Every structure is written in C-alpha cells, then in structure tokens.
PDB file of C-alpha atoms in Angstrom:
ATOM      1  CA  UNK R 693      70.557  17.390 -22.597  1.00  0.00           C
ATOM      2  CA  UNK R 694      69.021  14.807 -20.298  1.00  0.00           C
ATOM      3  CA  UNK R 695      66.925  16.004 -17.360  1.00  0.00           C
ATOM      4  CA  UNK R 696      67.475  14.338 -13.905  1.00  0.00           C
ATOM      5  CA  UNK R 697      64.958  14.390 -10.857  1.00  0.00           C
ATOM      6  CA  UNK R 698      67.367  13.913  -7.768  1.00  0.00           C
ATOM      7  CA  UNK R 699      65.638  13.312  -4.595  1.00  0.00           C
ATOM      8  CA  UNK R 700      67.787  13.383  -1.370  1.00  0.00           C
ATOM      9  CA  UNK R 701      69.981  16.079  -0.988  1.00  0.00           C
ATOM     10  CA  UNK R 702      72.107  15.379   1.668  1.00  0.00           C
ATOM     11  CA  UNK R 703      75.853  15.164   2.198  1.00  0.00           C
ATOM     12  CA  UNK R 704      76.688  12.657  -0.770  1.00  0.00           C
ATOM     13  CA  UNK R 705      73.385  14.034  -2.751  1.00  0.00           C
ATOM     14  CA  UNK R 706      74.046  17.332  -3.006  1.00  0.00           C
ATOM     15  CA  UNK R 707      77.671  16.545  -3.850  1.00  0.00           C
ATOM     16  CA  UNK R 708      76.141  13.800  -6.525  1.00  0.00           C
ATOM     17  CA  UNK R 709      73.964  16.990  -7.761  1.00  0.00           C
ATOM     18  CA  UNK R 710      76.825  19.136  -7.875  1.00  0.00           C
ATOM     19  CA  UNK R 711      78.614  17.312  -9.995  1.00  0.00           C
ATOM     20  CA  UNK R 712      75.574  16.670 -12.753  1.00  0.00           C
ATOM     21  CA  UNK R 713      75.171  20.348 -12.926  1.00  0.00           C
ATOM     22  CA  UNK R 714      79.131  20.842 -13.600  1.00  0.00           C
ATOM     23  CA  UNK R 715      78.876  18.203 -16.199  1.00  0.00           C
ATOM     24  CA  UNK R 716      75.763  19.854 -17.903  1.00  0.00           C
ATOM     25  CA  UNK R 717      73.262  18.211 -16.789  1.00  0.00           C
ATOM     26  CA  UNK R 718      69.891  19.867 -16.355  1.00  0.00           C
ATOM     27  CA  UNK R 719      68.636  18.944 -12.645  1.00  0.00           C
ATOM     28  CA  UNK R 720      65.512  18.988 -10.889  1.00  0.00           C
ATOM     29  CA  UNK R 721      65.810  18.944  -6.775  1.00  0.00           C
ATOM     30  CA  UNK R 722      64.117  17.397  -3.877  1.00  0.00           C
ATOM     31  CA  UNK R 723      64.284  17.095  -0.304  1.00  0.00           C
ATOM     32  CA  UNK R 724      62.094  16.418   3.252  1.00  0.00           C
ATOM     33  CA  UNK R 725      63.416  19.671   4.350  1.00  0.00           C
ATOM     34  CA  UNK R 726      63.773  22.155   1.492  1.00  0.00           C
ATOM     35  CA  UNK R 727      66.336  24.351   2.316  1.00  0.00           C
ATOM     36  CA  UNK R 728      69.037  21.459   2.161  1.00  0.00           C
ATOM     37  CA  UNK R 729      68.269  21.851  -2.107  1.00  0.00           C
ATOM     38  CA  UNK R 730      69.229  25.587  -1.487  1.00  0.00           C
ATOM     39  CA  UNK R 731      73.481  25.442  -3.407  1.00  0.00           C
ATOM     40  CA  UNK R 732      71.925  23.073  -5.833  1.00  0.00           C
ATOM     41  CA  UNK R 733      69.285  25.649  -6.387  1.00  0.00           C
ATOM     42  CA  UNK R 734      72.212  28.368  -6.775  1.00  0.00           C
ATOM     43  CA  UNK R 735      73.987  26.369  -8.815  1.00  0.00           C
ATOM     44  CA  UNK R 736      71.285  26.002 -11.440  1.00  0.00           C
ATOM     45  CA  UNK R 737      69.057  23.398 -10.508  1.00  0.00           C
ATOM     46  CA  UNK R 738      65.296  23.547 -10.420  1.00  0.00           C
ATOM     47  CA  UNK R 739      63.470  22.847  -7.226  1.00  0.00           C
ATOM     48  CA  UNK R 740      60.860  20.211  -7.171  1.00  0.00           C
ATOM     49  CA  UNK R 741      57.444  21.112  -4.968  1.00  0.00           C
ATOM     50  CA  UNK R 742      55.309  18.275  -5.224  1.00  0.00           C
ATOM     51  CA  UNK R 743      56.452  14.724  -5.812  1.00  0.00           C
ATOM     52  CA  UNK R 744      53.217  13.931  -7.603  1.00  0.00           C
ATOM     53  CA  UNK R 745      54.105  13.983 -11.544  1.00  0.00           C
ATOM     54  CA  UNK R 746      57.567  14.813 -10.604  1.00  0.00           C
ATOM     55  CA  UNK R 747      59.529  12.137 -12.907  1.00  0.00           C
ATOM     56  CA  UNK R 748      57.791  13.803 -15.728  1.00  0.00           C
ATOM     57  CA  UNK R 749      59.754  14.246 -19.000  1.00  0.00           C
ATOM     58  CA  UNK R 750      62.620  13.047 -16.834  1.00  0.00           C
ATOM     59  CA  UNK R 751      65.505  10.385 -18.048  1.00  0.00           C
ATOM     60  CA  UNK R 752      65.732   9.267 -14.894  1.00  0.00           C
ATOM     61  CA  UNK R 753      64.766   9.220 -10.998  1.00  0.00           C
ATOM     62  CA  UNK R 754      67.970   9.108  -8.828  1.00  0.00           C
ATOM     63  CA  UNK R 755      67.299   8.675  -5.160  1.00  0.00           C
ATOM     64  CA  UNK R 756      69.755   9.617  -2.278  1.00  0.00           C
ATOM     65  CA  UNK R 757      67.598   8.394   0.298  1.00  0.00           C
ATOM     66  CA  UNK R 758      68.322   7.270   4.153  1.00  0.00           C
ATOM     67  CA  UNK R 759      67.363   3.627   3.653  1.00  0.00           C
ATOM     68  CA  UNK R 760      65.088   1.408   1.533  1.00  0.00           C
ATOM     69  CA  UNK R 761      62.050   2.012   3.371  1.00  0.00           C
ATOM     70  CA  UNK R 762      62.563   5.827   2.888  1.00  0.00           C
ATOM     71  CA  UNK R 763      63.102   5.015  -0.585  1.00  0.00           C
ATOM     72  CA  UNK R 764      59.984   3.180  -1.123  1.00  0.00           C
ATOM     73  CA  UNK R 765      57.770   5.637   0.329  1.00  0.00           C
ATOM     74  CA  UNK R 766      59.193   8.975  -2.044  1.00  0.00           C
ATOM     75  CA  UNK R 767      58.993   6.942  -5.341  1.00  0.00           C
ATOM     76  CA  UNK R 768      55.649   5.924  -4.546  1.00  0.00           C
ATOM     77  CA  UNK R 769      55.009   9.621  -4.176  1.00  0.00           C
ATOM     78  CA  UNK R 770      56.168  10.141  -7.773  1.00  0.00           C
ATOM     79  CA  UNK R 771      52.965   8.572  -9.157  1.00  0.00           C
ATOM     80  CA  UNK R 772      53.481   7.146 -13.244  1.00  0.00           C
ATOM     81  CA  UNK R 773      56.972   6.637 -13.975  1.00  0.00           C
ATOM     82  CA  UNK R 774      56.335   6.080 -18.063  1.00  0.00           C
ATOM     83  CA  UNK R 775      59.673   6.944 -19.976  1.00  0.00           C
ATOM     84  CA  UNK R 776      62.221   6.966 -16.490  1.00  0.00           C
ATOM     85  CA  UNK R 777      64.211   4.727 -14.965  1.00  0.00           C
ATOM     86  CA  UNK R 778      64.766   5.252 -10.927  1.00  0.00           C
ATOM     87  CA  UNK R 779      68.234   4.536  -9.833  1.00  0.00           C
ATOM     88  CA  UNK R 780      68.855   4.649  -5.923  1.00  0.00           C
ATOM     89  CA  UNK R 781      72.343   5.218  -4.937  1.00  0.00           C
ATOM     90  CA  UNK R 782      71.756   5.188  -1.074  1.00  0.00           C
ATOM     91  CA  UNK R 783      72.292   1.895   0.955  1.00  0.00           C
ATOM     92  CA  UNK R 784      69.622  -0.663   1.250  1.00  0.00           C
ATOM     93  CA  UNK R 785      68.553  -4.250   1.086  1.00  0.00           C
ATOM     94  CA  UNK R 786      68.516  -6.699  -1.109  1.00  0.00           C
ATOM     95  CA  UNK R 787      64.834  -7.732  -0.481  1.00  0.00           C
ATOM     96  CA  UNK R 788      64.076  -3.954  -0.581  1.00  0.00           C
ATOM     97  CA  UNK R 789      65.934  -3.175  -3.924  1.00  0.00           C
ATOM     98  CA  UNK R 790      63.907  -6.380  -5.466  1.00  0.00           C
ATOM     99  CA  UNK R 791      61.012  -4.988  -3.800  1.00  0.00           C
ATOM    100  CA  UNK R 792      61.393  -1.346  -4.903  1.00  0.00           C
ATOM    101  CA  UNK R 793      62.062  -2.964  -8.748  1.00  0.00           C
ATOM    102  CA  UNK R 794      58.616  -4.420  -8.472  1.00  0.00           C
ATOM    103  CA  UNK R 795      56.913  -1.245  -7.022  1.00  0.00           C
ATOM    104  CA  UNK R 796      58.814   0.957  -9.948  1.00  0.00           C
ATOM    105  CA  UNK R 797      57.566  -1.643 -12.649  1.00  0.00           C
ATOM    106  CA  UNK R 798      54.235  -1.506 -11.081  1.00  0.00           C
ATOM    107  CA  UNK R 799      54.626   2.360 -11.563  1.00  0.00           C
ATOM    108  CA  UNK R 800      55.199   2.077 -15.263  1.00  0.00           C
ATOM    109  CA  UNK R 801      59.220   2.787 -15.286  1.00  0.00           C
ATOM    110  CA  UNK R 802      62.292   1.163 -15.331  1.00  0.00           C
ATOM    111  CA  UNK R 803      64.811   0.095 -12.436  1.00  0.00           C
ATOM    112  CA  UNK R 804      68.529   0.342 -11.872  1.00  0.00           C
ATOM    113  CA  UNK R 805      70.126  -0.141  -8.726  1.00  0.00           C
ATOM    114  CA  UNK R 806      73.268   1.713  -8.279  1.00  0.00           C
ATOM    115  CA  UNK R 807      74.837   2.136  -4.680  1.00  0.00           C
ATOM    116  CA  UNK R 808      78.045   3.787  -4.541  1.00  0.00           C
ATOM    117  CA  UNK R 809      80.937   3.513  -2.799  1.00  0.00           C
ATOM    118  CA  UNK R 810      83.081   6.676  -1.577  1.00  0.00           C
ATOM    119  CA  UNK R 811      81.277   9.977  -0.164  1.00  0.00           C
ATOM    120  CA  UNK R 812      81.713  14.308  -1.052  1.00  0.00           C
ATOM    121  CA  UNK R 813      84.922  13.799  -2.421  1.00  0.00           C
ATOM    122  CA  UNK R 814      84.870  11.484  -4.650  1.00  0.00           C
ATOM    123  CA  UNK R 815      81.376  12.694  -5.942  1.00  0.00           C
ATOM    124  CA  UNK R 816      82.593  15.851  -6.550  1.00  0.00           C
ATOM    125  CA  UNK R 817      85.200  14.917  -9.225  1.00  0.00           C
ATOM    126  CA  UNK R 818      83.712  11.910 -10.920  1.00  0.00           C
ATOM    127  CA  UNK R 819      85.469   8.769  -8.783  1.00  0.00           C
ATOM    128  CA  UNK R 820      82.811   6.962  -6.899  1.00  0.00           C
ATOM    129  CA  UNK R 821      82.731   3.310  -7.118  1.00  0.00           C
ATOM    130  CA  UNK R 822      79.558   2.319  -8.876  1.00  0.00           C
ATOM    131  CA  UNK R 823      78.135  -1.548  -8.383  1.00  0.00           C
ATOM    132  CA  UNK R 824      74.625  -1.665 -10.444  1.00  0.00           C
ATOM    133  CA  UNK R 825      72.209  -3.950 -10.725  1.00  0.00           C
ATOM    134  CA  UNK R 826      69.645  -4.552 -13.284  1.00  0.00           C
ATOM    135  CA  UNK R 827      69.557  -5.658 -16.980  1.00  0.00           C
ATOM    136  CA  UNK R 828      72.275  -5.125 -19.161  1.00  0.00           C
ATOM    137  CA  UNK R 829      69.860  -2.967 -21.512  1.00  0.00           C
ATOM    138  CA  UNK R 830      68.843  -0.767 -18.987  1.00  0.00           C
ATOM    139  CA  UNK R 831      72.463   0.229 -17.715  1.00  0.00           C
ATOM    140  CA  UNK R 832      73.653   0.398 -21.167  1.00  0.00           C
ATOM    141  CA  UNK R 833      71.061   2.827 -21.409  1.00  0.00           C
ATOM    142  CA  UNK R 834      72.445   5.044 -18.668  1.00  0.00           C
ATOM    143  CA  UNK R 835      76.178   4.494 -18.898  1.00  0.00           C
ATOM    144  CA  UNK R 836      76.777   7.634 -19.612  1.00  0.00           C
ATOM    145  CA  UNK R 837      75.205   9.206 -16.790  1.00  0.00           C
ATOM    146  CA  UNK R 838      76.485   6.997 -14.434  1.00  0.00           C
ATOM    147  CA  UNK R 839      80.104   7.774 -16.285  1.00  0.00           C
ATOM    148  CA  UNK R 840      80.084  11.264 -14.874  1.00  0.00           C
ATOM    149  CA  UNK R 841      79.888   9.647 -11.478  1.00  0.00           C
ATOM    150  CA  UNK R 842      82.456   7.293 -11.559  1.00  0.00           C
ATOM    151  CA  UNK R 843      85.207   6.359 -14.206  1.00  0.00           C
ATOM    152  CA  UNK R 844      84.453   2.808 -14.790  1.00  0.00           C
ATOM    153  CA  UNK R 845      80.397   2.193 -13.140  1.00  0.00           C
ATOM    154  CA  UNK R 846      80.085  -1.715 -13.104  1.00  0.00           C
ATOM    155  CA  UNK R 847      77.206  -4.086 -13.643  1.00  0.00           C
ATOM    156  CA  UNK R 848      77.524  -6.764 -11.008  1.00  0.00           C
ATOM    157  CA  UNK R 849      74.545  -8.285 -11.891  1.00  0.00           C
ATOM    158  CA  UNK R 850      70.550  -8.828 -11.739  1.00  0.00           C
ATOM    159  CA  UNK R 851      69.002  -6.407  -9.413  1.00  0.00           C
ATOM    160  CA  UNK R 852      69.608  -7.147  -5.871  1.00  0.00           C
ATOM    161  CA  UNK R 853      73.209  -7.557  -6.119  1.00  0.00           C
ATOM    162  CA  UNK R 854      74.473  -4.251  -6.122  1.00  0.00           C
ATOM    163  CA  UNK R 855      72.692  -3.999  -3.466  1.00  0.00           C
ATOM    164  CA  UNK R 856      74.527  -7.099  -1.955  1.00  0.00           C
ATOM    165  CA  UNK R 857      77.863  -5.717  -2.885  1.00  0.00           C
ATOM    166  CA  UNK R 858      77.644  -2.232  -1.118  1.00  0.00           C
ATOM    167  CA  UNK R 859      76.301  -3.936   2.069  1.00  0.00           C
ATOM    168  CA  UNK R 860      79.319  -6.721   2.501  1.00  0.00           C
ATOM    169  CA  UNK R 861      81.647  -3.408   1.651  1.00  0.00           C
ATOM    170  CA  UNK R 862      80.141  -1.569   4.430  1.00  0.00           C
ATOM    171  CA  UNK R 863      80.202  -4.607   6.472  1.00  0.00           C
ATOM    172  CA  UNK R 864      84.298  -4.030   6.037  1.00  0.00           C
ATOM    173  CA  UNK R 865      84.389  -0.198   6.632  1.00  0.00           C
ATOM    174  CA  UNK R 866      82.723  -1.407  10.469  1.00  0.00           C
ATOM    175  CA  UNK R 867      85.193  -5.049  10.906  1.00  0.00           C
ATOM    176  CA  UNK R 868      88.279  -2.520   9.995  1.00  0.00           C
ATOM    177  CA  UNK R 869      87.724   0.347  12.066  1.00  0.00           C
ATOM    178  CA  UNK R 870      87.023  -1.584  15.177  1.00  0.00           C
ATOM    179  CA  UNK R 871      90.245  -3.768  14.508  1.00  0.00           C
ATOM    180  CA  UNK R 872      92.095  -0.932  13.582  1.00  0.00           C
ATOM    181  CA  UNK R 873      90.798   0.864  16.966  1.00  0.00           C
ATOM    182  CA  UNK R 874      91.861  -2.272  19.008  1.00  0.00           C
ATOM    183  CA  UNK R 875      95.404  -2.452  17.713  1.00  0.00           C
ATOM    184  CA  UNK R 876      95.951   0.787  18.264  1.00  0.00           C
ATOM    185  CA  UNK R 877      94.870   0.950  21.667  1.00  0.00           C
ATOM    186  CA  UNK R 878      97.073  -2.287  22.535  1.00  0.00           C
ATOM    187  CA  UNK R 879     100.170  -1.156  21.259  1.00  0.00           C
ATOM    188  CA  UNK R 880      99.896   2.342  22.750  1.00  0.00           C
ATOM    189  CA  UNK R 881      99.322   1.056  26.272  1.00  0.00           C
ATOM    190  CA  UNK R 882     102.236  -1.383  25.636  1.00  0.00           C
ATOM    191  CA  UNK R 883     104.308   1.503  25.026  1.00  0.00           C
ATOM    192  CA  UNK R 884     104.931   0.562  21.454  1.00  0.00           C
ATOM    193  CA  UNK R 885     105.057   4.182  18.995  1.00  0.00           C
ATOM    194  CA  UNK R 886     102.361   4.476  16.751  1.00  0.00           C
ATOM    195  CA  UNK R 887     104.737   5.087  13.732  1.00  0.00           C
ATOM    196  CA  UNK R 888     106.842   2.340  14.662  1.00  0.00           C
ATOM    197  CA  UNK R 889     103.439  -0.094  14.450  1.00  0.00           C
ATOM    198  CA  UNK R 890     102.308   1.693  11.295  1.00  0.00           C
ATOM    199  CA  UNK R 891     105.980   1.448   9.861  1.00  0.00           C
ATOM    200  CA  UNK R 892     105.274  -2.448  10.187  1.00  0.00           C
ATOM    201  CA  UNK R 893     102.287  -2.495   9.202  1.00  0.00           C
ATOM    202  CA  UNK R 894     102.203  -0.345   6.012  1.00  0.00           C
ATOM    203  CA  UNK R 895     104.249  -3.047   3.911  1.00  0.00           C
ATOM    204  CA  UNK R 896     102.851  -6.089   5.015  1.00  0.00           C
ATOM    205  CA  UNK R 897      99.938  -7.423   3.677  1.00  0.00           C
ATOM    206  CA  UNK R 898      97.697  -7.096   6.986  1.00  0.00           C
ATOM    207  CA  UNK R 899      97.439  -2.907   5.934  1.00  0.00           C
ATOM    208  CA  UNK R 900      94.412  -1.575   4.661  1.00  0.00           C
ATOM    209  CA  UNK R 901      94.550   2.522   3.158  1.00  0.00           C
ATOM    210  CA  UNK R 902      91.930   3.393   5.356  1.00  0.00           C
ATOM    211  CA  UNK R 903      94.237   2.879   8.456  1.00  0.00           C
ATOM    212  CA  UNK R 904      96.142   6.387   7.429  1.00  0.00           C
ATOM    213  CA  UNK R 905      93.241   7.915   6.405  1.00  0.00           C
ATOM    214  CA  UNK R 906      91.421   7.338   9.830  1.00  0.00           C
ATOM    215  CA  UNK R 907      94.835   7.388  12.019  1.00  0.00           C
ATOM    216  CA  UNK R 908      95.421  11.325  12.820  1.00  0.00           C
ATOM    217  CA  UNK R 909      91.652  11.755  13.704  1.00  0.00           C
ATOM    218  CA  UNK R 910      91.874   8.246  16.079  1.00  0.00           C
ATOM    219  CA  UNK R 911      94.864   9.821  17.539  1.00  0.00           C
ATOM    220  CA  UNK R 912      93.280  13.442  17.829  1.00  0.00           C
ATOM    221  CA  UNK R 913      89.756  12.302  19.354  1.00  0.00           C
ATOM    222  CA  UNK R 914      88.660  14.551  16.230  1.00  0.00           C
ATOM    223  CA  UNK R 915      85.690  13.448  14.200  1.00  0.00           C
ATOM    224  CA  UNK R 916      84.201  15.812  13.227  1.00  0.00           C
ATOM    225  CA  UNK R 917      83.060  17.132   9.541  1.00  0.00           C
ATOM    226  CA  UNK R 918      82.008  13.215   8.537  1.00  0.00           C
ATOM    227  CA  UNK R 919      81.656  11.949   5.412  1.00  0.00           C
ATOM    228  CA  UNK R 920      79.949   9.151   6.719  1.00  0.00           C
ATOM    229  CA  UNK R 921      78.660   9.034   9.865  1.00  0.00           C
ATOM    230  CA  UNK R 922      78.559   6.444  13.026  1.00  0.00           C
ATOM    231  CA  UNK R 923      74.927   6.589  13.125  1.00  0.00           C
ATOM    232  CA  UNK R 924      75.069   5.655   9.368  1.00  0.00           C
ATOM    233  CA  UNK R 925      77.614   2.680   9.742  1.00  0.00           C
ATOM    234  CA  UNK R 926      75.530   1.187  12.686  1.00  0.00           C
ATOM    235  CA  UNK R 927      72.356   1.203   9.918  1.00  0.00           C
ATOM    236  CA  UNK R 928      74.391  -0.637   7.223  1.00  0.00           C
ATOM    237  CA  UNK R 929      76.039  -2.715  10.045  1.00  0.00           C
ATOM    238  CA  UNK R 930      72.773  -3.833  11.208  1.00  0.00           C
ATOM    239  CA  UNK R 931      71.325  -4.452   7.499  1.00  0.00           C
ATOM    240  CA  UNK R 932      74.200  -6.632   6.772  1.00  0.00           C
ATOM    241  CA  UNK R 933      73.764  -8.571   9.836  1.00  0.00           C
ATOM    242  CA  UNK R 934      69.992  -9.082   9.012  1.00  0.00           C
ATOM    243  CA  UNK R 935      70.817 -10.115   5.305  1.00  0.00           C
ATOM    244  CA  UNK R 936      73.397 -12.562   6.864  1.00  0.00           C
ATOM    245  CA  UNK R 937      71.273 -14.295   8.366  1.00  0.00           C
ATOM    246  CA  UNK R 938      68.362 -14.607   5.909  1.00  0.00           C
ATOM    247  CA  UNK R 939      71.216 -16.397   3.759  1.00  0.00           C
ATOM    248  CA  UNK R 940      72.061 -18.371   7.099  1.00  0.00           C
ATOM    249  CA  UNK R 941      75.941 -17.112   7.090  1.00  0.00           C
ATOM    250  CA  UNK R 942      77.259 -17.063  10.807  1.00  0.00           C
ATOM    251  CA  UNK R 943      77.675 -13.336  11.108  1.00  0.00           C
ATOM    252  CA  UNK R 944      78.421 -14.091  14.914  1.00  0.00           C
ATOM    253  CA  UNK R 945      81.470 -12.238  15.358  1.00  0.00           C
ATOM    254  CA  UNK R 946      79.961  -8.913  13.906  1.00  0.00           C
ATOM    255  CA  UNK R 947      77.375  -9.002  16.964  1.00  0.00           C
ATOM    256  CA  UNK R 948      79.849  -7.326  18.969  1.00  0.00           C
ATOM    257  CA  UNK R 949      80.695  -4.506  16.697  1.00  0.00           C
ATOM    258  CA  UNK R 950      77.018  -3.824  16.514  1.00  0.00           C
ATOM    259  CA  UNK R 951      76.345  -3.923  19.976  1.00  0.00           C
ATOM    260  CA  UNK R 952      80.003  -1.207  20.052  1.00  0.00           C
ATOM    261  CA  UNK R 953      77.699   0.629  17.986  1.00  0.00           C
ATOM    262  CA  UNK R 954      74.782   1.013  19.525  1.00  0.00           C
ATOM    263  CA  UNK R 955      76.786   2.667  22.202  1.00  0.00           C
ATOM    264  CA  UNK R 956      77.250   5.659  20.055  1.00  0.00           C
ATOM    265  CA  UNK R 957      72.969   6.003  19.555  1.00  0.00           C
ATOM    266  CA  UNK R 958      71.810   9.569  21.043  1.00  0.00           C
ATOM    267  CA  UNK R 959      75.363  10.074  21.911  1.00  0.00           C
ATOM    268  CA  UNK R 960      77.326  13.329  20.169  1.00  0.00           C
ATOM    269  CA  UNK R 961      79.056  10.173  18.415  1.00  0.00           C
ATOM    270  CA  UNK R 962      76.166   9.392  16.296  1.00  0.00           C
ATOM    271  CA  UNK R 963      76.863  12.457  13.959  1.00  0.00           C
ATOM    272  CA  UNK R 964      80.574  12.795  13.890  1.00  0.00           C
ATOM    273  CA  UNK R 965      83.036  10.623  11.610  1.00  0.00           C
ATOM    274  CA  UNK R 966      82.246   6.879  12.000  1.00  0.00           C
ATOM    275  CA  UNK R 967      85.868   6.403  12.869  1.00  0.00           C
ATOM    276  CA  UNK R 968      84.310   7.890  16.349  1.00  0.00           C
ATOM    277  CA  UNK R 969      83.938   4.119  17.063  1.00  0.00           C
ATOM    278  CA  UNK R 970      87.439   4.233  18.221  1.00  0.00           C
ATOM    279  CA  UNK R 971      86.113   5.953  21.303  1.00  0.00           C
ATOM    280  CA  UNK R 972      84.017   2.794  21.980  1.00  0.00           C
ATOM    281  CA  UNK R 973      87.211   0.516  22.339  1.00  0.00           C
ATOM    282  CA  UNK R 974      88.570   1.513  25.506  1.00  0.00           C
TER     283      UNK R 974
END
C-alpha cells in the first residue's frame, strides 16, 4: 500500500486527502495550523509533527500549499527526500515550479508538478483535471496515484508547463466572470430578462458552463461556502499577469480585472465565492 505525506490541508487538501484514504491509501497529514488535519485524522490518517524526516519511507510528497513561495519553504523543511517524489498540486509559477524541481533534486528526491483543475467536488469523487509536468518516467511512476484523482491525469510536458497550463486556465476563470458580470448587469438595466439572455446565449457558441453554474449566486448576491475564493483568483490573476509579461505577451486588458480585484482585498469579498467579483461591476 503506498504511503503519502500530504502537506496542506485546506479546502481542496483535505478533500484531495479524503479521497486517498477512501481509495486505500495510507496517509500521513500536515498543516500550519493543526487542527485543520483533524477529519483526515478521523478518517484514518496519521498526523505529521515535525517536518524534519517527514518524507521518510514515503512514495511521495504531495503539497497543497498557498503559493510557490509557501511551497518552497515546507519542502525545504522536509530535509533528505531519498526514495520520494514531491508533487505540488496548488497554483504557482513557472519559474517557481523549475525552481522548486531544483531545490527537490538538491534534496535527494524526485519532482512532479501536478496542478489541478476543479475544487471539493471533484476531489472527492476522483474528477479533477490533472496537467503534470516532469519526465515521462517519473509520472509513469505515479499514474496510478494520480488516477485516483482524476480519470485521465495528463502529462503536458517538461516541468514548468503544468504549471503554465493551470495559470492561463485561471487566467479564464477571472476574463469570464468579469464578462459574464458585465453582460449581466447591461441587459438587466436594459430591461432585457435574464432567461431570455441566457436562452440566447446557451446555444450559441459565445456560452461557457460556468455562466449557469455562477448565475443564481450573481443573481442572489450569495457567495458564500466558496470553492475557490476571490482572494485566491486575484493571486493566480496577478501570477499570470507577471508570467505574461516575463514572456513579453500584452496582458494589457487583464490590468483592469486585477485592479476589479484588488477592490475585494480586506473586504468580506476576499473569502466568499470568487464569483463575488460580480459585486465589483456596478
């Protein structure tokens, strides 16, 4: 049975740790503030206490970590990482994931990138979108884990382009929320009906699934119980902007969604659904 050190045991970690221990996986625990390990704990995992020695006689490090500097700092805590291969999950850079594959090697283990996209739900029975990168032997080598995560986990390529991939998805989560928000906002103060719009919209090729999902909380001013948070989409926002332009791409028009954004910071919108953004449009 492999063994699994997960460190980060937040909304989509604890759901991601869940789901190991349903699928018989034996699982050792980790996070800043302890009690956040405590259902994982219930549910049969083992809590880690000091980082130090931690990936021991462990198939692998998965971290579910706040961002790449985060990440950096808790695998360095780990010490020799002979025999395990650390696979982040969370959001980060593509410098960082290259720079957190040299710090692992450095560290004695192995290194496979593999952000995810979809939260608590689709953690919890198996259907997250995997995008790894790293050496084909090395996710051959953990297909199978990454299988109980998601039904079809994809190599994208070297390391540093999964990494890539989740950012420029994110980067759509923020650019279709705010349009959404700004239709939505025209069309009711032009007196159109909002099923009438969505009735138009829904066949063409213009719609996008996560309209419906979002709508009824838009319409309700209800965001609460996130999956993903505004603070959080701001972060990746703000991370894809910066990667945009170290590859000189003229991210101009996002500038405005991130300054929407930063609207939201030490507001009661930071924590609630990122769809909150649709309070920023009017």
């Amino acid at each position: 049975m492999p063994t699994i050190a997960l460190l980060g045991t937040g909304l989509l970690g604890e759901a991601i740790g869940q789901r190991l221990l349903q699928q018989g996986l034996s699982l050792r625990v980790w996070n800043r503030t302890p009690a956040r390990c405590n259902s994982l704990l219930e549910a049969g995992a083992t809590a880690i206490g000091d980082l130090n020695g931690a990936a021991h006689g462990c198939d692998a490090v998965i971290t579910v970590l706040r961002d790449g500097a985060v990440t950096a700092e808790v695998v360095q805590a780990l010490g020799p990482l002979q025999g395990t291969t650390v696979i982040p999950m969370g959001t980060m850079g593509v410098g960082e994931s290259r720079a957190l594959a040299t710090q692992t090697a450095e560290q004695g283990g192995d290194y496979l990138e593999a952000p995810v996209l979809g939260s608590k739900p689709q953690a919890l029975n198996g259907t997250l979108l995997v995008m790894a990168g790293g050496s084909d032997a090395v996710f051959a080598r953990h297909q199978g884990l990454l299988k109980h995560l998601a039904e079809t986990p994809q190599r994208v390529g070297p390391v540093g382009s999964g990494a890539a991939t989740k950012i420029a998805l994110n980067q759509l989560i923020a650019s279709l929320t705010h349009s959404f928000s700004l239709s939505l906002r025209l069309i009711q103060q032009a007196g159109v009906p909002v099923e009438t719009f969505m009735e138009i919209l829904r066949p063409s090729a213009l719609y996008a699934p996560t309209f419906d999902k979002k709508l009824q909380r838009m319409l309700d001013g209800e965001y609460s119980d996130p999956n993903f948070s505004t603070a959080l989409l701001r972060k990746d926002l703000l991370l894809f902007l910066s990667e945009a332009a170290d590859q000189g791409l003229k991210a101009d028009g996002l500038q405005g969604v991130a300054a929407l954004l930063e609207r939201a910071s030490d507001t009661e919108l930071d924590a609630q659904d990122y769809c909150a953004l649709h309070e920023l449009t009017q």
